Short mmCIF file of C-alpha atoms in Angstrom, two decimals:
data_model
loop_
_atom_site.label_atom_id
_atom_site.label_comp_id
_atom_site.label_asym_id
_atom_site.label_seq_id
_atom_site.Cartn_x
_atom_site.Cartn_y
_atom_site.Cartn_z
CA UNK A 1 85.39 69.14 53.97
CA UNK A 2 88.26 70.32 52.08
CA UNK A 3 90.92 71.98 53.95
CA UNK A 4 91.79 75.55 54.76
CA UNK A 5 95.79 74.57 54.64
CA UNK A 6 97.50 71.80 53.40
CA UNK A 7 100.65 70.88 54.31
CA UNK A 8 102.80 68.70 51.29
CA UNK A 9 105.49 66.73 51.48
CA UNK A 10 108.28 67.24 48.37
CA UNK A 11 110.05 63.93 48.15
CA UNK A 12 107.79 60.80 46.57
CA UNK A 13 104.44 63.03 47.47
CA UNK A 14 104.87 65.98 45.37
CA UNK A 15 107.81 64.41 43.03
CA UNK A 16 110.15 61.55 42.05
CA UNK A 17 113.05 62.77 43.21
CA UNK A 18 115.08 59.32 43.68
CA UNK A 19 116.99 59.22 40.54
CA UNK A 20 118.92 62.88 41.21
CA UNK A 21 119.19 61.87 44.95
CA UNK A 22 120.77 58.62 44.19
CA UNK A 23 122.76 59.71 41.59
CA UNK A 24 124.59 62.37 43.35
CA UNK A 25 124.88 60.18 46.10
CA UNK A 26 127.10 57.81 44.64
CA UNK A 27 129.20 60.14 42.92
CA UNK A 28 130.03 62.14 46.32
CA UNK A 29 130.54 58.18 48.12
CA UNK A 30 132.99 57.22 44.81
CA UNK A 31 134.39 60.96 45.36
CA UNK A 32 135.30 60.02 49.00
CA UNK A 33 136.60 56.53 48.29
CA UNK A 34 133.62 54.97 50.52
CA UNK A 35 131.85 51.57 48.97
CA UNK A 36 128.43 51.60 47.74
CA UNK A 37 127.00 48.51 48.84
CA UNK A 38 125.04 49.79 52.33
CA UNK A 39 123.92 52.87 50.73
CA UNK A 40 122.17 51.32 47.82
CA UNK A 41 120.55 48.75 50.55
CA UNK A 42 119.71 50.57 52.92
CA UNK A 43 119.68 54.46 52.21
CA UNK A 44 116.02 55.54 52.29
CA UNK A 45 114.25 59.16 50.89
CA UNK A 46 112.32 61.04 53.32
CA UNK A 47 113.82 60.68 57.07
CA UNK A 48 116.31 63.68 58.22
CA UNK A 49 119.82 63.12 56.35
CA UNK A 50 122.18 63.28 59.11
CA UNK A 51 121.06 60.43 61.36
CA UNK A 52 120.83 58.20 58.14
CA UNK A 53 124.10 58.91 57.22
CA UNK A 54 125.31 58.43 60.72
CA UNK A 55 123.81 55.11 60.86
CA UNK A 56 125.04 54.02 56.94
CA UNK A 57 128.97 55.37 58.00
CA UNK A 58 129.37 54.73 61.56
CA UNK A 59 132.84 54.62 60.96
CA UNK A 60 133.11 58.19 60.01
CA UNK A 61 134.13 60.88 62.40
CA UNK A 62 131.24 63.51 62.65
CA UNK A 63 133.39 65.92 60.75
CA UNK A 64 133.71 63.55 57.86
CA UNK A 65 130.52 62.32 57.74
CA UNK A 66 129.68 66.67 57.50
CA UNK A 67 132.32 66.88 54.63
CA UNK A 68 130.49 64.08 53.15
CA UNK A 69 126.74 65.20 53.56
CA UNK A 70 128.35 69.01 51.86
CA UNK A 71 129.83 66.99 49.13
CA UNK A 72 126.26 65.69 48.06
CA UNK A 73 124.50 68.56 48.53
CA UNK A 74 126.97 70.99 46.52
CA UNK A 75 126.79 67.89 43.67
CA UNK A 76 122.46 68.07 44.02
CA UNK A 77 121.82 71.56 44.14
CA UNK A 78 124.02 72.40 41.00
CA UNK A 79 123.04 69.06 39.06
CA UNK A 80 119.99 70.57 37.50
CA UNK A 81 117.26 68.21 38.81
CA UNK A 82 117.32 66.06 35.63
CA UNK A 83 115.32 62.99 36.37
CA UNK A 84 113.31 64.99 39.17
CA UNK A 85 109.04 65.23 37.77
CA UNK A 86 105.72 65.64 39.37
CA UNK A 87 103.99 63.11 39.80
CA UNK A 88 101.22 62.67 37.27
CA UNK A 89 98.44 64.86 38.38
CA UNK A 90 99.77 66.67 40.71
CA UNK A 91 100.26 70.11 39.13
CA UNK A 92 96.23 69.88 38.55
CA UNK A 93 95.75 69.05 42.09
CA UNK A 94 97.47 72.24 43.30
CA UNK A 95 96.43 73.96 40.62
CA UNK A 96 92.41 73.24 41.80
CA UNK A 97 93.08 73.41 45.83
CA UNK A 98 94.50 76.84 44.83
CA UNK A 99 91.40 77.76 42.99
CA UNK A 100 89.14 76.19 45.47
CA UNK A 101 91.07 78.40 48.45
CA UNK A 102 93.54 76.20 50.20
CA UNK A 103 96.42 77.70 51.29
CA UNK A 104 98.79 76.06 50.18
CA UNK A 105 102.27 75.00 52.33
CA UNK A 106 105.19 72.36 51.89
CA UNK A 107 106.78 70.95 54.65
CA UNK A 108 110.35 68.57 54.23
CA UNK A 109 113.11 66.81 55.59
CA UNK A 110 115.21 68.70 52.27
CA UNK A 111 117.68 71.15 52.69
CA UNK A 112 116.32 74.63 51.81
CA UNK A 113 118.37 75.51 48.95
CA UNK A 114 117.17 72.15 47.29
CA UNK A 115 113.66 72.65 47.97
CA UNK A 116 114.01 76.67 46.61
CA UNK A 117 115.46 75.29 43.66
CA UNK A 118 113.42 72.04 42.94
CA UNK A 119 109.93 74.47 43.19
CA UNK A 120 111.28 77.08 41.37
CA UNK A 121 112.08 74.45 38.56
CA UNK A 122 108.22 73.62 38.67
CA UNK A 123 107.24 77.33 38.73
CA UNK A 124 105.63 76.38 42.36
CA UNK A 125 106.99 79.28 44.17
CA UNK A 126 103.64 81.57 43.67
CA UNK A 127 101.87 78.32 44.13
CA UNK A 128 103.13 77.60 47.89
CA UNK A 129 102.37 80.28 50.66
CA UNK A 130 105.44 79.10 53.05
CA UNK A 131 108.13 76.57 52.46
CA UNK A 132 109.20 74.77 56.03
CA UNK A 133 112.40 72.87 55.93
CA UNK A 134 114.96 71.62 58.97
CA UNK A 135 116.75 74.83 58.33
CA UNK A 136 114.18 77.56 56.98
CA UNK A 137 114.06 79.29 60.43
CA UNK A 138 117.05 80.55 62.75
CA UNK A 139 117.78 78.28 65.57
CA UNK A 140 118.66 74.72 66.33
CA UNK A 141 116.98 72.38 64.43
CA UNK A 142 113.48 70.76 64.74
CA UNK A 143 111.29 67.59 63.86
CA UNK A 144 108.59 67.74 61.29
CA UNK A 145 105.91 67.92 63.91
CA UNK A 146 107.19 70.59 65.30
CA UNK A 147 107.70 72.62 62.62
CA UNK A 148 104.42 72.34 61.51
CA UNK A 149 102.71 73.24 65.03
CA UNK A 150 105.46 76.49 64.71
CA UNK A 151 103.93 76.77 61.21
CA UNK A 152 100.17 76.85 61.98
CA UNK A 153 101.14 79.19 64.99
CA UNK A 154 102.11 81.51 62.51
CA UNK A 155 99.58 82.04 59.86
CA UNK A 156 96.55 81.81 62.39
CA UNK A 157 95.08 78.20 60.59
CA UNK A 158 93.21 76.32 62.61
CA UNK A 159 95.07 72.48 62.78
CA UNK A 160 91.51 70.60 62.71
CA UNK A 161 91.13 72.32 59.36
CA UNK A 162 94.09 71.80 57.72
CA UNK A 163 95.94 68.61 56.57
CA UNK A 164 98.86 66.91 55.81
CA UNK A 165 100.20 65.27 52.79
CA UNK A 166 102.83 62.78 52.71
CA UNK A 167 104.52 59.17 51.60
CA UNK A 168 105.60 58.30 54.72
CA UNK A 169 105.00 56.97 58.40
CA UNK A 170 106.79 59.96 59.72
CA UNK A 171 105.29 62.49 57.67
CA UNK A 172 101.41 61.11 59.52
CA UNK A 173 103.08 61.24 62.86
CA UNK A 174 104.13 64.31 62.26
CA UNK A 175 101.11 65.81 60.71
CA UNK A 176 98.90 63.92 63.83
CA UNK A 177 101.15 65.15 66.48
CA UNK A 178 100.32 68.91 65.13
CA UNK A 179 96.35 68.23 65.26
CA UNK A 180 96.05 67.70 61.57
CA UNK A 181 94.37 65.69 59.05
CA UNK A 182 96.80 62.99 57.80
CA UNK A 183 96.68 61.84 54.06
CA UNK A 184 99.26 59.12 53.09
CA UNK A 185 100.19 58.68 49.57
CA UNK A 186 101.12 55.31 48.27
CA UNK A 187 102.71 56.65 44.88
CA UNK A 188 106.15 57.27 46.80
CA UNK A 189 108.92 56.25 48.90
CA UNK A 190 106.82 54.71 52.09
CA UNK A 191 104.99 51.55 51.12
CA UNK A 192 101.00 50.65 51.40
CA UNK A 193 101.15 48.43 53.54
CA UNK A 194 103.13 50.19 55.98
CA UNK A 195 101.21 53.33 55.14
CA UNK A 196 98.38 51.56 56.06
CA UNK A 197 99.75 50.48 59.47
CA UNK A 198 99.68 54.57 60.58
CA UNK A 199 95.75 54.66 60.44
CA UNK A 200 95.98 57.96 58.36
CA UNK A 201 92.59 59.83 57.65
CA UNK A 202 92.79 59.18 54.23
CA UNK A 203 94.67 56.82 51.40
CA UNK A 204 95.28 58.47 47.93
CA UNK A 205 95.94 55.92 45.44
CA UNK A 206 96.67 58.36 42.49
CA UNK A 207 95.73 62.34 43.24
CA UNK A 208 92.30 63.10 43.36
CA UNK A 209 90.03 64.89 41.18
CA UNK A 210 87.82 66.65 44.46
CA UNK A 211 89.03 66.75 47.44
CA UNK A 212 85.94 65.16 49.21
#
């Protein structure tokens, strides 16, 4: 049955976005005098960027750790988006759930003014309905799960007929939690195997030709 809404994640679902990411990254860490060496072990795409800079720079005071966080994303959102694609076959998936009548959402852990700027790049902004990040809405800020039950309250969709698309463990809890279909892709940042491990509804290897 293919879905009245689907939900996408940006970062390793809809695009490669690591090498403008990282890059930026180090240059606001070299910018602040801070070493390298836990951030290019441990940093990860996907989960919220506050706690995971809290937990790479402990040893920052929040207000530093802010300055920091502004740093990279003043660097990112003027950078251009050079080494950020689609993934192959994904402008001819939208491109046919649009024809077919999905409406079509996206639904990140990025900053808003990224995510404006990365879509408009693609020319995706007729192509996606909504666009839900942490801070697209007034009001303290909100898990994934929960901005996608605020989303489906919204536009009226029912959740049993709608899905969510993502590379990562959070992105199916998230999309489950809401009463969603959960699709894990393995193209990204999350892993098979550990994809695998969140039982999601279905696996795409590479994007599909029919949604099934």
């Amino acid at each position: 049955m293919k879905p009245d809404g689907c939900f996408f994640d940006l970062d390793g679902t809809l695009c490669d976005t690591a090498p403008d990411i990282f890059g930026c990254w180090l240059a606001a860490l070299k910018a602040a005098g801070l070493e390298t060496e836990r951030f290019r072990r441990d940093f990860r795409i996907g989960p919220p960027l506050e706690p995971m800079i809290a937990g790479l720079f402990p040893e920052l005071t929040e207000p530093e750790r802010e300055a920091l966080i502004a740093s990279f994303r003043e660097l990112y959102c003027t950078s251009g988006f050079p080494g950020t694609v689609p993934y192959p076959g994904i402008p001819a998936l939208l491109e046919r759930l649009r024809r077919d009548g999905t409406r079509l959402f996206l639904a990140t852990n990025k900053a808003l003014r990224a995510t404006r700027l990365i879509v408009e790049k693609q020319g995706w902004l007729p192509v996606f309905e909504q666009i839900h990040t942490p801070d697209s809405t007034p009001g303290p800020l909100c898990g994934k799960s929960e901005r996608l039950r605020r989303a489906l309250a919204e536009t009226g969709l029912d959740p049993a007929r709608c899905a969510m698309v993502g590379d990562t463990v959070p992105d199916i809890e998230a999309g489950r939690a809401a009463g969603m279909r959960t699709v894990a892709v393995t193209w990204g940042y999350g892993g098979a195997a550990e994809l695998a491990s969140a039982a999601p509804d279905r696996i795409w290897n590479a994007p599909p030709a029919e949604w099934a």
